[in-house]
Coordinates of C-alpha atoms and ligand atoms in Angstrom, one line a residue:
M1 CA 0.0 0.0 0.0
I2 CA 1.4 3.3 -1.1
K3 CA 1.1 6.2 1.4
T4 CA 1.0 9.8 0.2
V5 CA -0.6 13.2 0.9
G6 CA -4.3 12.7 0.8
V7 CA -7.5 14.0 2.4
K8 CA -9.4 13.4 5.6
V9 CA -13.1 13.7 5.6
K10 CA -13.8 16.0 8.5
G11 CA -17.6 16.3 8.2
I12 CA -20.5 15.0 6.1
G13 CA -24.0 16.3 5.3
R14 CA -27.0 15.4 3.2
A15 CA -30.3 17.0 2.2
V16 CA -33.1 15.5 0.1
P17 CA -36.5 16.7 -0.9
E18 CA -39.5 15.5 1.1
V19 CA -41.6 14.4 -1.9
I20 CA -41.1 10.7 -2.5
A21 CA -42.2 9.0 -5.8
T22 CA -42.6 5.3 -5.7
N23 CA -42.7 2.8 -8.6
E24 CA -46.4 2.6 -8.1
D25 CA -46.6 6.4 -8.6
F26 CA -44.7 6.0 -11.9
A27 CA -47.1 3.3 -13.0
K28 CA -49.8 5.9 -12.9
I29 CA -48.1 8.3 -15.3
V30 CA -46.3 5.9 -17.8
D31 CA -46.7 2.3 -18.9
T32 CA -44.6 0.6 -16.3
N33 CA -44.8 -1.4 -13.1
D34 CA -42.9 -2.1 -9.9
E35 CA -41.7 -5.5 -11.0
W36 CA -40.1 -4.2 -14.2
I37 CA -38.4 -1.3 -12.5
T38 CA -37.2 -3.4 -9.5
Q39 CA -35.8 -6.2 -11.6
R40 CA -34.1 -4.0 -14.3
T41 CA -32.8 -1.3 -12.0
G42 CA -33.1 -2.1 -8.3
I43 CA -34.9 1.3 -7.7
K44 CA -38.0 1.5 -5.5
T45 CA -38.3 5.2 -4.7
R46 CA -36.7 8.6 -5.5
H47 CA -37.0 12.0 -3.8
I48 CA -38.2 14.8 -6.1
S49 CA -38.0 18.5 -5.5
N50 CA -41.3 20.3 -5.0
G51 CA -39.8 23.5 -6.5
E52 CA -36.9 24.1 -4.1
P53 CA -33.9 25.0 -6.2
T54 CA -30.7 23.0 -6.6
Y55 CA -28.7 25.4 -4.4
Y56 CA -31.3 25.1 -1.6
F57 CA -30.5 21.4 -0.9
G58 CA -26.8 21.9 -1.6
A59 CA -26.7 24.6 1.1
K60 CA -28.6 22.5 3.6
A61 CA -26.2 19.6 3.1
A62 CA -23.2 22.0 3.3
K63 CA -24.4 23.4 6.6
E64 CA -24.7 20.0 8.1
A65 CA -21.2 19.0 6.8
I66 CA -19.6 22.1 8.3
A67 CA -21.3 21.6 11.6
D68 CA -20.4 17.9 11.6
A69 CA -16.7 19.0 11.0
G70 CA -17.0 21.3 14.1
L71 CA -16.2 24.3 11.9
E72 CA -17.8 27.6 11.0
A73 CA -18.6 28.5 7.4
S74 CA -15.9 31.2 7.6
D75 CA -13.3 28.4 8.1
I76 CA -13.9 27.0 4.5
G77 CA -11.2 28.1 2.1
L78 CA -12.7 26.6 -1.1
I79 CA -16.2 25.7 -2.3
I80 CA -16.5 23.2 -5.2
V81 CA -20.0 22.2 -6.2
T82 CA -20.7 19.4 -8.6
T83 CA -23.9 19.6 -10.6
V84 CA -25.4 19.0 -14.0
T85 CA -28.6 20.7 -12.9
P86 CA -27.6 24.2 -11.9
D87 CA -30.3 26.9 -11.3
Y88 CA -28.6 29.4 -13.6
Y89 CA -26.0 29.6 -16.3
T90 CA -24.5 32.2 -14.0
P91 CA -24.1 32.6 -11.1
S92 CA -22.7 29.2 -10.3
T93 CA -24.4 27.0 -7.7
A94 CA -21.3 27.3 -5.6
C95 CA -21.7 31.1 -5.4
L96 CA -25.3 30.7 -4.4
I97 CA -24.4 28.1 -1.7
Q98 CA -21.7 30.4 -0.5
R99 CA -24.3 33.2 -0.2
E100 CA -26.6 30.8 1.8
L101 CA -23.7 30.0 4.1
G102 CA -23.4 33.7 4.9
V103 CA -19.8 34.1 3.9
S104 CA -17.8 35.6 1.1
G105 CA -14.2 35.7 0.0
C106 CA -13.1 32.1 -0.6
P107 CA -13.2 30.8 -4.3
A108 CA -16.4 29.1 -5.3
F109 CA -17.1 27.3 -8.6
D110 CA -19.0 24.5 -10.2
V111 CA -17.7 21.4 -11.8
N112 CA -19.7 19.5 -14.4
A113 CA -18.4 16.0 -14.8
A114 CA -21.9 14.5 -14.7
C115 CA -22.3 11.5 -12.4
S116 CA -18.5 11.4 -12.0
G117 CA -18.5 14.9 -10.6
F118 CA -17.9 14.1 -6.9
V119 CA -15.0 11.8 -7.8
Y120 CA -13.5 14.6 -9.9
A121 CA -14.1 17.3 -7.2
V122 CA -12.5 15.3 -4.4
D123 CA -9.4 14.9 -6.6
M124 CA -9.4 18.7 -7.3
A125 CA -9.9 19.6 -3.6
R126 CA -7.0 17.3 -2.7
R127 CA -4.7 19.2 -5.1
Y128 CA -5.6 22.6 -3.5
L129 CA -5.2 21.1 0.0
A130 CA -1.9 19.4 -0.8
C131 CA -0.3 22.6 -2.0
G132 CA -1.2 24.3 1.3
D133 CA -3.2 27.2 -0.1
I134 CA -6.2 26.3 2.0
K135 CA -7.0 24.4 5.2
Y136 CA -10.5 23.2 4.5
A137 CA -12.4 22.5 1.3
L138 CA -16.1 22.0 1.0
V139 CA -17.3 19.7 -1.8
V140 CA -21.0 19.8 -2.4
A141 CA -22.8 17.5 -4.9
S142 CA -26.3 18.9 -5.5
E143 CA -28.6 17.6 -8.2
E144 CA -32.2 18.0 -9.4
L145 CA -32.5 15.6 -12.3
S146 CA -36.3 16.2 -12.1
K147 CA -35.5 19.6 -13.9
F148 CA -34.8 17.9 -17.3
V149 CA -36.3 14.4 -17.0
D150 CA -39.0 13.7 -19.6
Y151 CA -41.8 12.3 -17.5
E152 CA -43.4 10.8 -20.6
D153 CA -40.4 8.7 -21.4
R154 CA -40.7 5.5 -19.3
S155 CA -37.1 4.3 -20.1
T156 CA -35.5 7.3 -18.4
C157 CA -38.0 9.0 -16.0
I158 CA -38.1 6.0 -13.6
L159 CA -34.3 6.1 -13.1
F160 CA -33.7 9.6 -11.7
G161 CA -34.2 11.5 -8.4
D162 CA -33.0 14.6 -6.6
A163 CA -30.5 14.9 -3.7
A164 CA -27.6 16.8 -2.3
A165 CA -24.7 15.6 -0.1
A166 CA -21.5 17.4 1.1
V167 CA -18.1 16.7 2.6
V168 CA -15.6 18.9 4.4
L169 CA -12.1 17.8 3.5
E170 CA -8.7 18.6 5.1
K171 CA -5.2 17.6 4.2
A172 CA -3.9 14.3 5.6
E173 CA -0.2 13.4 5.6
D174 CA 1.1 9.9 5.0
T175 CA -2.3 8.3 4.1
L176 CA -3.8 6.2 1.4
F177 CA -4.9 8.3 -1.5
S178 CA -5.2 7.6 -5.2
S179 CA -7.2 8.9 -8.1
F180 CA -7.9 7.8 -11.6
L181 CA -10.0 10.2 -13.8
A182 CA -10.9 9.7 -17.4
A183 CA -13.3 10.9 -20.1
D184 CA -14.4 9.8 -23.6
G185 CA -16.2 12.6 -25.5
S186 CA -16.9 10.4 -28.4
G187 CA -19.8 9.1 -26.4
A188 CA -21.2 12.6 -25.7
N189 CA -24.5 11.8 -27.5
Y190 CA -25.3 8.8 -25.4
L191 CA -26.5 10.9 -22.4
A192 CA -27.3 14.5 -23.2
S193 CA -29.5 17.4 -22.4
R194 CA -29.3 20.5 -24.6
A195 CA -28.8 23.9 -23.0
M196 CA -31.6 26.4 -23.6
H197 CA -31.0 29.7 -25.5
T198 CA -33.0 32.8 -26.3
I199 CA -34.7 33.7 -29.5
N200 CA -32.1 35.7 -31.3
P201 CA -33.2 38.3 -34.0
F202 CA -29.7 38.2 -35.6
R203 CA -30.0 34.5 -36.5
D204 CA -31.7 33.5 -39.7
Q205 CA -31.0 29.8 -39.3
D206 CA -31.7 27.3 -36.6
Y207 CA -28.9 25.4 -34.9
T208 CA -27.4 22.8 -37.2
Y209 CA -24.4 21.5 -35.2
D210 CA -24.4 18.3 -33.3
M211 CA -27.6 17.0 -34.8
N212 CA -27.0 13.6 -33.2
M213 CA -27.6 15.3 -29.9
P214 CA -31.1 16.2 -28.5
E215 CA -33.0 18.6 -30.8
P216 CA -32.7 22.3 -30.4
H217 CA -35.3 23.9 -28.1
K218 CA -35.8 20.7 -26.1
H219 CA -33.8 20.3 -23.0
Y220 CA -35.1 16.9 -21.9
L221 CA -32.5 14.3 -21.0
L222 CA -32.0 11.8 -23.8
Q223 CA -30.2 8.6 -23.2
D224 CA -29.2 5.5 -25.2
G225 CA -29.7 3.1 -22.3
K226 CA -28.0 0.2 -24.0
E227 CA -24.9 2.1 -24.9
V228 CA -24.7 3.7 -21.5
Y229 CA -25.1 0.3 -19.9
K230 CA -22.3 -1.2 -22.0
F231 CA -20.0 1.8 -21.2
A232 CA -20.8 1.7 -17.4
T233 CA -20.2 -2.0 -16.9
N234 CA -16.7 -1.4 -18.3
A235 CA -15.9 2.0 -16.9
L236 CA -16.8 1.2 -13.3
P237 CA -14.5 -1.8 -12.8
T238 CA -11.8 -0.2 -15.0
A239 CA -11.7 3.0 -12.9
C240 CA -11.7 1.1 -9.6
K241 CA -9.0 -1.3 -10.7
E242 CA -6.8 1.6 -12.0
A243 CA -7.1 3.6 -8.8
C244 CA -6.3 0.4 -6.8
D245 CA -3.2 -0.2 -9.0
K246 CA -2.0 3.3 -8.3
A247 CA -2.5 2.8 -4.6
G248 CA -0.7 -0.5 -4.6
I249 CA -3.7 -2.5 -3.3
T250 CA -6.2 -5.0 -4.9
P251 CA -9.9 -4.2 -5.0
D252 CA -10.4 -7.0 -2.5
E253 CA -8.4 -5.1 0.1
L254 CA -10.9 -2.2 0.0
D255 CA -13.3 -2.1 2.9
A256 CA -16.0 -0.3 0.9
I257 CA -16.6 0.5 -2.7
I258 CA -19.2 3.3 -3.2
P259 CA -20.2 3.2 -6.8
H260 CA -22.4 5.7 -8.7
Q261 CA -25.9 4.5 -8.0
A262 CA -27.3 4.1 -11.5
N263 CA -28.5 0.6 -11.7
V264 CA -28.0 -2.4 -9.4
R265 CA -27.3 -4.7 -12.4
I266 CA -24.4 -2.4 -13.5
I267 CA -22.9 -2.7 -10.0
E268 CA -23.4 -6.5 -9.8
T269 CA -21.6 -6.9 -13.2
A270 CA -18.8 -4.6 -11.9
A271 CA -18.4 -6.6 -8.7
K272 CA -18.0 -9.8 -10.7
K273 CA -15.4 -8.2 -13.0
L274 CA -13.5 -6.9 -9.9
H275 CA -13.8 -10.4 -8.2
V276 CA -15.3 -8.8 -5.1
S277 CA -18.5 -9.7 -3.3
M278 CA -21.5 -7.4 -3.4
D279 CA -21.0 -6.9 0.4
K280 CA -18.1 -4.5 -0.5
M281 CA -20.6 -2.3 -2.4
V282 CA -22.4 0.4 -0.4
L283 CA -25.8 0.9 -1.9
N284 CA -28.8 3.1 -1.3
I285 CA -30.1 3.2 -4.9
A286 CA -33.4 1.5 -3.9
D287 CA -34.4 4.6 -1.9
Y288 CA -33.0 7.4 -4.0
G289 CA -32.5 6.2 -7.7
N290 CA -29.9 7.9 -9.8
T291 CA -29.1 11.4 -8.4
S292 CA -26.1 11.9 -10.7
S293 CA -23.1 13.4 -8.8
A294 CA -24.9 13.4 -5.5
S295 CA -25.4 9.6 -5.5
I296 CA -21.9 8.7 -4.3
P297 CA -21.7 11.1 -1.4
N298 CA -25.3 10.3 -0.5
A299 CA -24.5 6.6 -0.3
F300 CA -21.3 7.4 1.6
Y301 CA -23.4 9.4 4.1
D302 CA -25.7 6.4 4.7
G303 CA -22.6 4.1 4.9
V304 CA -21.0 6.3 7.6
K305 CA -24.2 7.0 9.6
S306 CA -25.2 3.3 9.7
G307 CA -21.7 2.3 10.9
R308 CA -21.0 0.3 7.7
I309 CA -18.0 2.6 7.0
K310 CA -15.6 3.3 9.9
R311 CA -12.6 5.5 10.5
G312 CA -9.5 4.0 9.0
D313 CA -11.5 2.1 6.3
K314 CA -10.1 2.0 2.8
V315 CA -13.0 3.5 0.7
C316 CA -13.2 3.8 -3.1
F317 CA -15.6 6.3 -4.7
V318 CA -16.2 5.2 -8.3
G319 CA -18.3 7.0 -10.8
F320 CA -19.3 7.1 -14.5
G321 CA -21.7 9.2 -16.5
G322 CA -22.5 11.7 -19.1
G323 CA -19.6 13.2 -21.1
L324 CA -18.8 10.4 -21.1
T325 CA -16.8 10.6 -17.9
Y326 CA -15.5 8.0 -15.4
G327 CA -13.2 7.8 -12.5
A328 CA -12.3 6.5 -9.0
T329 CA -10.8 8.0 -5.9
I330 CA -9.5 6.0 -3.0
I331 CA -9.2 7.5 0.5
E332 CA -8.7 6.3 4.0
Y333 CA -11.8 7.4 5.9
Ligands
LIG401 N1 -41.3 -0.1 -17.7 C1 -41.6 -1.1 -18.5 N2 -41.0 -1.4 -19.7 C2 -40.0 -0.6 -20.1 C3 -39.6 0.5 -19.3 C4 -40.3 0.7 -18.1 N3 -40.0 1.8 -17.3 N4 -38.6 1.1 -19.9 C5 -38.4 0.4 -21.1 N5 -39.2 -0.6 -21.1 C6 -39.4 -1.6 -22.2 C7 -38.8 -1.2 -23.5 O1 -39.7 -0.4 -24.2 C8 -38.5 -2.5 -24.1 O2 -39.7 -3.0 -24.7 P1 -39.8 -3.8 -26.1 O3 -39.0 -5.0 -25.8 O4 -41.2 -4.0 -26.3 O5 -39.2 -2.9 -27.1 C9 -38.2 -3.4 -23.0 O6 -38.6 -2.8 -21.8 C10 -36.7 -3.7 -22.8 O7 -36.0 -2.4 -23.0 P2 -34.5 -2.3 -22.9 O8 -34.1 -0.9 -23.2 O9 -33.9 -3.4 -23.6 O10 -34.3 -2.6 -21.3 P3 -33.0 -2.7 -20.5 O11 -32.9 -4.1 -19.9 O12 -31.8 -2.3 -21.4 O13 -33.1 -1.7 -19.4 C11 -32.4 0.5 -18.8 C12 -33.3 -0.3 -19.7 C13 -32.5 2.0 -19.1 C14 -32.9 0.2 -17.3 C15 -30.9 0.0 -19.0 O14 -30.6 0.1 -20.3 C16 -29.9 0.9 -18.2 O15 -29.9 0.9 -17.0 N6 -29.0 1.6 -18.9 C17 -28.1 2.4 -18.3 C18 -28.7 3.7 -17.8 C19 -27.9 4.5 -16.9 O16 -27.3 3.9 -16.0 N7 -28.0 5.8 -17.0 C20 -27.3 6.7 -16.2 C21 -25.9 6.7 -16.3 S1 -25.1 7.8 -15.3

């Protein structure tokens, strides 16, 4: 096992909407049923915002994480927010969360690496912490997939939910840390939602670029489920294995693997490829569905609060998603 400069998780937080949509609720709006959804995905319920914005849940999760760390918001030296569902093009969700925390001054910005966002952000925070510029970094993953889900498309709408989770990180010397990040833009069209734009009097033609992407003027999330499934069942084990190799350990030596919660079948396939039992996998997909970048820290939160993950455990966060992006980060909790 290779020891290096890494991160310590000093505090964790989570916030989810109160509204819960069950599989039975979905059966009332599209042609589906509990049996199909459970067998194909492992999802039973998801939380859905009743109009509260993305920053609202992010700020709630952040406040809990800061309190859990025993800190004040003014102690935070950097705010990184991961989201694919911001409330605005500008300002960033990170600036809105900073506002809600009642502080100003420290840098705050958003990262969009889709469902791999949290893994990317932990790696970035570690680099800031390692060079000594800051003492504490706040990483918030806040997502409202319900903003662009097409509730008439049964193959996608049943998958997604809303959630936010946050961690406060500080520098740790002589610890286990490794990170493997990757992207493959050639699969950009497999999971996409087009940004909206205004009607522009200076344009005399409609948008003609990227016509393999979702149509102009529609911002629903479009997905090629089969292609994403194929990609995910490779990306997940590959990223975990690469990060383990860098850390000088085998996947079996990890105490917990926290995969992106997209589909239980993807996670089962990955476990087989990694030659680890499903007991290693920390799951809460049944309760929350796929909440993009929030899914990993949300499952981590449940893992810690339930006592499944303990101080000193070797934990691997591993994600994959739109972009396409994928990656894994290994820490000692
Ligand atoms: N309820 C009932 N039937 C449904 C359905 C639903 N919610 N969604 C799709 N179906 C139907 C399809 O129309 C199809 O019917 P047909 O055979 O009559 O054409 C049938 O079920 C099989 O569809 P298919 O797409 O082959 O199912 P699948 O086993 O591939 O499962 C996904 C679909 C979306 C669950 C699966 O492809 C998947 O999980 N992909 C990855 C998605 C993902 O992880 N995205 C996020 C990445 S970050």
